Coordinates of C-alpha atoms in Angstrom, one line a residue:
Chain A
X1 CA 0.0 0.0 0.0
X2 CA 1.1 3.5 -0.7
X3 CA 2.1 6.0 2.1
X4 CA 3.0 9.7 2.2
X5 CA 5.5 11.5 4.4
X6 CA 5.7 15.2 4.9
X7 CA 8.8 16.3 6.7
X8 CA 7.9 19.8 7.8
X9 CA 5.2 19.9 10.5
X10 CA 5.2 23.6 10.9
X11 CA 6.9 26.3 8.8
X12 CA 7.0 30.0 9.7
X13 CA 7.9 32.5 7.0
X14 CA 7.8 36.2 6.5
X15 CA 5.9 37.6 3.5
X16 CA 7.9 37.5 0.3
X17 CA 10.0 34.6 1.5
X18 CA 10.3 31.5 -0.7
X19 CA 8.6 28.3 0.2
X20 CA 9.4 24.7 -0.3
X21 CA 7.4 21.9 1.5
X22 CA 8.7 18.4 1.2
X23 CA 6.6 15.3 0.3
X24 CA 7.8 11.8 -0.2
X25 CA 5.7 8.8 -1.1
X26 CA 6.3 5.1 -1.0
X27 CA 4.9 3.0 -3.8
X28 CA 6.8 1.1 -6.5
X29 CA 4.4 1.7 -9.3
X30 CA 3.0 4.6 -11.2
X31 CA 1.3 7.2 -9.0
X32 CA -0.9 10.2 -9.2
X33 CA 0.1 13.0 -6.9
X34 CA -1.8 15.9 -5.4
X35 CA -1.3 18.9 -3.1
X36 CA -4.3 20.1 -1.2
X37 CA -4.7 23.2 0.9
X38 CA -7.0 23.8 3.9
X39 CA -7.5 27.5 4.9
X40 CA -8.7 28.1 8.4
X41 CA -12.3 27.1 8.8
X42 CA -12.6 25.9 5.2
X43 CA -12.7 22.5 3.5
X44 CA -9.8 20.9 1.6
X45 CA -9.2 22.4 -1.9
X46 CA -6.9 21.2 -4.7
X47 CA -3.8 23.2 -5.3
X48 CA -2.3 21.1 -8.1
X49 CA -2.0 17.6 -9.4
X50 CA 0.4 15.4 -11.4
X51 CA -0.6 12.4 -13.5
X52 CA 2.0 12.2 -16.2
X53 CA 4.1 14.3 -18.6
X54 CA 6.0 17.4 -17.6
X55 CA 7.2 16.7 -14.0
X56 CA 7.0 20.4 -13.1
X57 CA 3.3 21.2 -12.6
X58 CA 1.8 24.6 -11.9
X59 CA -1.2 25.1 -9.8
X60 CA -3.4 27.9 -8.5
X61 CA -2.1 31.0 -6.6
X62 CA 1.4 30.7 -7.9
X63 CA 2.2 27.3 -6.5
X64 CA 4.2 24.7 -8.3
X65 CA 5.4 21.2 -7.6
X66 CA 8.1 19.0 -9.1
X67 CA 7.8 15.3 -9.4
X68 CA 11.2 13.6 -9.1
X69 CA 10.6 9.9 -9.7
X70 CA 14.1 8.8 -8.6
X71 CA 13.6 10.4 -5.2
X72 CA 9.9 9.5 -4.9
X73 CA 9.3 13.2 -4.1
X74 CA 6.7 15.8 -5.0
X75 CA 7.8 19.0 -3.3
X76 CA 5.6 22.1 -3.3
X77 CA 7.2 25.5 -4.0
X78 CA 6.2 29.1 -4.2
X79 CA 8.7 31.9 -4.9
X80 CA 7.1 34.5 -2.7
X81 CA 4.5 33.8 -0.1
X82 CA 1.8 36.0 1.0
X83 CA 0.0 36.4 4.4
X84 CA -3.1 34.8 2.8
X85 CA -1.1 31.6 2.1
X86 CA -1.3 30.8 5.8
X87 CA -3.0 27.4 5.8
X88 CA -2.4 23.7 6.2
X89 CA -0.9 21.9 3.2
X90 CA -1.4 18.2 2.5
X91 CA 0.3 16.0 0.0
X92 CA -1.7 13.0 -1.3
X93 CA -1.0 10.0 -3.6
X94 CA -3.0 7.4 -5.3
X95 CA -1.6 4.5 -7.3
X96 CA -2.4 4.6 -11.0
X97 CA -4.5 1.5 -11.0
X98 CA -8.1 0.7 -10.4
X99 CA -9.3 0.2 -6.9
X100 CA -6.7 2.1 -5.0
X101 CA -7.5 4.8 -2.4
X102 CA -6.2 8.4 -2.1
X103 CA -3.8 8.6 0.8
X104 CA -2.8 11.8 2.6
X105 CA 0.3 12.9 4.5
X106 CA 0.0 14.3 8.0
X107 CA 0.2 17.9 6.6
X108 CA 2.4 21.0 7.1
X109 CA 1.1 24.1 8.8
X110 CA 2.4 27.2 7.1
X111 CA 2.3 30.5 9.0
X112 CA 3.1 33.7 7.1
X113 CA 3.7 36.9 9.0
X114 CA 3.1 40.2 7.4
Chain B
X27 CA -24.7 24.0 -4.6
X28 CA -23.5 21.0 -6.6
X29 CA -20.5 20.2 -4.4
X30 CA -20.1 17.4 -1.9
X31 CA -22.7 17.7 0.9
X32 CA -22.4 16.3 4.4
X33 CA -25.0 16.1 7.1
X34 CA -25.1 16.9 9.9
X35 CA -22.3 19.5 10.2
X36 CA -22.0 18.9 13.9
X37 CA -23.0 16.0 16.1
X38 CA -22.7 15.8 19.9
X39 CA -23.4 12.4 21.3
X40 CA -23.0 10.6 24.6
X41 CA -20.5 7.7 24.8
X42 CA -22.1 4.5 23.9
X43 CA -24.7 5.9 21.5
X44 CA -24.8 5.2 17.8
X45 CA -24.4 7.9 15.2
X46 CA -24.9 8.0 11.4
X47 CA -23.5 10.5 9.0
X48 CA -24.6 11.1 5.4
X49 CA -22.6 12.2 2.4
X50 CA -24.1 13.2 -1.0
X51 CA -21.3 13.3 -3.5
X52 CA -21.2 15.2 -6.8
X53 CA -23.8 13.5 -8.9
X54 CA -21.6 12.1 -11.7
X55 CA -18.8 10.9 -9.4
X56 CA -18.5 7.2 -9.0
X57 CA -15.8 7.2 -6.3
X58 CA -16.6 8.2 -2.8
X59 CA -14.1 8.3 0.1
X60 CA -14.5 8.6 3.9
X61 CA -11.7 10.1 6.0
X62 CA -11.2 11.0 9.6
X63 CA -9.3 14.1 10.6
X64 CA -8.2 15.1 14.0
X65 CA -6.6 18.5 15.0
X66 CA -3.2 18.9 13.4
X67 CA -3.4 15.7 11.4
X68 CA -4.0 14.9 7.8
X69 CA -7.1 13.1 6.7
X70 CA -6.8 9.5 7.7
X71 CA -8.3 7.1 5.1
X72 CA -11.2 5.0 6.4
X73 CA -12.9 3.5 3.3
X74 CA -13.8 4.1 -0.2
X75 CA -16.5 3.0 -2.7
X76 CA -16.5 2.7 -6.4
X77 CA -20.1 2.9 -7.3
X78 CA -21.8 0.7 -4.7
X79 CA -18.8 -1.6 -4.1
X80 CA -16.8 -0.9 -1.0
X81 CA -13.3 -1.6 -2.4
X82 CA -11.0 -0.9 0.5
X83 CA -11.2 -0.5 4.2
X84 CA -8.5 0.9 6.5
X85 CA -7.5 -1.0 9.7
X86 CA -8.8 2.2 11.4
X87 CA -12.3 1.0 10.5
X88 CA -13.0 -1.2 13.5
X89 CA -16.1 -3.4 13.7
X90 CA -18.0 -0.5 15.3
X91 CA -17.8 1.4 12.0
X92 CA -19.8 0.5 9.0
X93 CA -20.3 2.4 5.7
X94 CA -22.8 1.9 2.9
X95 CA -23.4 3.3 -0.5
X96 CA -26.6 1.3 -1.5
X97 CA -27.3 2.7 -4.9
X98 CA -23.9 4.1 -5.8
X99 CA -25.1 7.6 -4.9
X100 CA -25.2 8.9 -1.4
X101 CA -23.3 7.1 1.4
X102 CA -23.8 6.7 5.1
X103 CA -21.1 6.1 7.8
X104 CA -22.4 4.6 11.1
X105 CA -20.5 4.4 14.3
X106 CA -21.9 2.1 16.9
X107 CA -21.2 2.4 20.6
X108 CA -19.3 5.6 20.2
X109 CA -16.2 6.2 22.3
X110 CA -14.5 9.5 23.2
X111 CA -11.6 8.6 20.8
X112 CA -14.1 8.7 18.0
X113 CA -14.3 12.5 18.4
X114 CA -13.0 13.9 15.1
X115 CA -14.0 15.6 11.9
X116 CA -15.4 13.0 9.4
X117 CA -14.8 14.0 5.8
X118 CA -16.4 12.7 2.7
X119 CA -14.9 13.2 -0.8
X120 CA -15.8 12.2 -4.3
X121 CA -14.1 11.9 -7.6
X122 CA -14.9 10.7 -11.1
X123 CA -11.9 8.4 -11.2
X124 CA -8.5 7.7 -9.7
X125 CA -7.0 10.2 -12.1
X126 CA -9.0 13.1 -11.1
X127 CA -9.1 15.3 -8.1
X128 CA -11.2 14.5 -5.1
X129 CA -13.7 17.1 -4.0
X130 CA -14.3 17.4 -0.3
X131 CA -17.3 18.2 1.7
X132 CA -17.3 20.5 4.8
X133 CA -17.2 17.5 7.1
X134 CA -19.2 16.4 10.1
X135 CA -17.6 17.2 13.4
X136 CA -18.4 14.5 16.0
X137 CA -18.0 15.2 19.7
X138 CA -18.5 12.3 22.0
X139 CA -19.0 13.3 25.6

């Protein structure tokens, strides 16, 4: 079964700082990868997704992520964070085969100070 | 609103009581997931359905938990003989396939007192 590991539990940044959140997954086959965001008091929303093709994917609000197959990683990046990016970020993976569930990491809390 | 709908939004129950939650997915979605989320943690997978078939269950889903999706549309999650450790946010999500994003509902917050 697949699993997801997010290394940073809580990240604190100042506005305009650059962001990188780590995500590693364990699964030997082909995977679909996602980053979700949960703003305070809101439900989970998709930031970006990777299925195949260009390993650098761009999502909403200036976020991007790079899939590095050899490292089983899918790190999330943003060049310059804003106060409104304060939220919890979750990496998720599903194996690219029928009948497999979507599994989440434990999440990273991002706090951005203005 | 054509998103994922969960009812009730909040439930307070006494220990030992049974509770049932309902999830109405986006209408054309054939996959439906249930997750449990506690404070500061990611969504923990409980179970998922493809149409009416329950394809996978987590070890977290003890024999006190049962989920159904009788006609491949809405789903219910029942917890019998609730315990204080069951207090959590229960999330439902749906997707059209494994290669598409899952859309989440607002969740049902369960408090067992």
